[in-house]
Tab-separated table of C-alpha atoms in Angstrom:
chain	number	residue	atom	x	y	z
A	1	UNK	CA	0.000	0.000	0.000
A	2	UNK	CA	1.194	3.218	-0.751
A	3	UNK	CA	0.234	6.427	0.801
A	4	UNK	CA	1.228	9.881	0.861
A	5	UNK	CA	0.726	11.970	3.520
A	6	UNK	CA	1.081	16.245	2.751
A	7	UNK	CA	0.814	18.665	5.213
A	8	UNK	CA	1.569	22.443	5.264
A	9	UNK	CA	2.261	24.368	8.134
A	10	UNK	CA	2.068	28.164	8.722
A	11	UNK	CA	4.110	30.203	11.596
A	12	UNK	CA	3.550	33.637	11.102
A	13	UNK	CA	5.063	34.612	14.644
A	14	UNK	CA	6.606	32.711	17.412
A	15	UNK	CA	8.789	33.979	20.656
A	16	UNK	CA	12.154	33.441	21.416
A	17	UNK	CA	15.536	31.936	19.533
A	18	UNK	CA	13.805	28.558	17.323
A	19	UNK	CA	11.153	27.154	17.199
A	20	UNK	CA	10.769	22.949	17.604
A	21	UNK	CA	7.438	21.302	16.143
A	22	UNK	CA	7.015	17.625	15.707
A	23	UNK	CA	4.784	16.134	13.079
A	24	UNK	CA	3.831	12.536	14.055
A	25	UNK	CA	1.498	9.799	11.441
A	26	UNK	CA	1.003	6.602	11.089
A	27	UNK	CA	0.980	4.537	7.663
A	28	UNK	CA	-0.288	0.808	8.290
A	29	UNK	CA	0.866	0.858	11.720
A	30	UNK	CA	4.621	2.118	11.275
A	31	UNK	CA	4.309	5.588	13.349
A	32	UNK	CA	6.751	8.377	11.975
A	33	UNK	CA	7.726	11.794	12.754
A	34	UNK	CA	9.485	14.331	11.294
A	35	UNK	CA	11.159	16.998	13.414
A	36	UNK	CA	11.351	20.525	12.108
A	37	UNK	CA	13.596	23.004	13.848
A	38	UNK	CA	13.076	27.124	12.791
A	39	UNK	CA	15.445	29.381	13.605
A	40	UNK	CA	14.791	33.213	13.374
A	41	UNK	CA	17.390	35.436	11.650
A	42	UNK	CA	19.648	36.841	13.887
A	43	UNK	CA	19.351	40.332	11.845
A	44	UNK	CA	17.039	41.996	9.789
A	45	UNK	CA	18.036	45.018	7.265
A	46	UNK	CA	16.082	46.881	5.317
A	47	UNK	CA	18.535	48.778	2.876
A	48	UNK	CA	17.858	51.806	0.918
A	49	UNK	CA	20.324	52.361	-2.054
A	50	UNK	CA	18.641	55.327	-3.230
A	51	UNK	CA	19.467	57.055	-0.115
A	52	UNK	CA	16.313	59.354	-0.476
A	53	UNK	CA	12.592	58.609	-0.464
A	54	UNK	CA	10.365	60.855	-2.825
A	55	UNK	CA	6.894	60.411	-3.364
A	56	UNK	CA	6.806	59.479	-7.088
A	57	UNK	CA	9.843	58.471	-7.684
A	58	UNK	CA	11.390	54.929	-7.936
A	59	UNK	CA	13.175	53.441	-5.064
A	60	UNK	CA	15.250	50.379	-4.844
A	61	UNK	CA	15.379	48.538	-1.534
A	62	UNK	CA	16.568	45.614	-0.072
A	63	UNK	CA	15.536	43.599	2.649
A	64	UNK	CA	18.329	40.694	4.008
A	65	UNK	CA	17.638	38.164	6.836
A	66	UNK	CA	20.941	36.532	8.371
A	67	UNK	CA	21.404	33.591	10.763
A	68	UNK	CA	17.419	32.277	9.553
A	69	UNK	CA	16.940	28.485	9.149
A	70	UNK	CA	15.027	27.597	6.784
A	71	UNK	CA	15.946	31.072	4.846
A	72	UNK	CA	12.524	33.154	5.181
A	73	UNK	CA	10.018	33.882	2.845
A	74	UNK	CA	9.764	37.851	2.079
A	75	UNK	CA	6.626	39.661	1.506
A	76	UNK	CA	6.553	43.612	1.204
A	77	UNK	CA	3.668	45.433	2.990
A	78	UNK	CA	2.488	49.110	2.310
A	79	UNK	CA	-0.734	50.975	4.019
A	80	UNK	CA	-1.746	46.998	5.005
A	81	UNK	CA	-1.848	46.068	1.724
A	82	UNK	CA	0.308	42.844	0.108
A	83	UNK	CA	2.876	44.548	-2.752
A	84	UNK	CA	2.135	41.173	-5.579
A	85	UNK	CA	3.274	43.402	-8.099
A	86	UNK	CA	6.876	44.034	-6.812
A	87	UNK	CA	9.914	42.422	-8.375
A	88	UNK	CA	11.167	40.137	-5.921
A	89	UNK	CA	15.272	38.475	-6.540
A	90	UNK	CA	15.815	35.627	-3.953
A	91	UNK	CA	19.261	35.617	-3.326
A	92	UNK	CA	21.005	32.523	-0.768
């Protein structure tokens, strides 16, 4: 018998250093689990290589996470609205 088991799992905010979560199944009577371990970057920077901000006029900036296992997933937020639109380069 074959069987796949799929499961996603969402953190959007947790406290402290990592984060430990255990995932446990059981597939004709074998249990599993699979350990995942988070750790939050040690330092977030936003930069800003335009070195001023105009209304109307383009900027360029640059968010980097350091010290983050798994890397992190970026998203860019203005006036509580989700940028889609933005060019986004992914960078490891």
């Amino acid at each position: 018998m074959s069987l796949v088991i799929s499961r996603t799992i969402f953190l959007f905010s947790y406290g402290g250093d990592y984060l430990m979560n255990i995932l446990e199944f059981s597939v004709d009577g074998i249990n599993y689990s699979v350990h995942f371990i988070l750790v939050r970057p040690i330092e977030v920077k936003i930069d800003d290589t335009t070195k001023h901000l105009s209304a109307g006029v383009e900027a360029n900036l640059v968010c980097r996470a350091y010290g983050a296992r798994p890397p992190p997933l970026f998203t860019w937020w203005m006036d509580n609205v989700l940028k889609e639109e933005l060019g986004v380069v992914i960078e490891l």
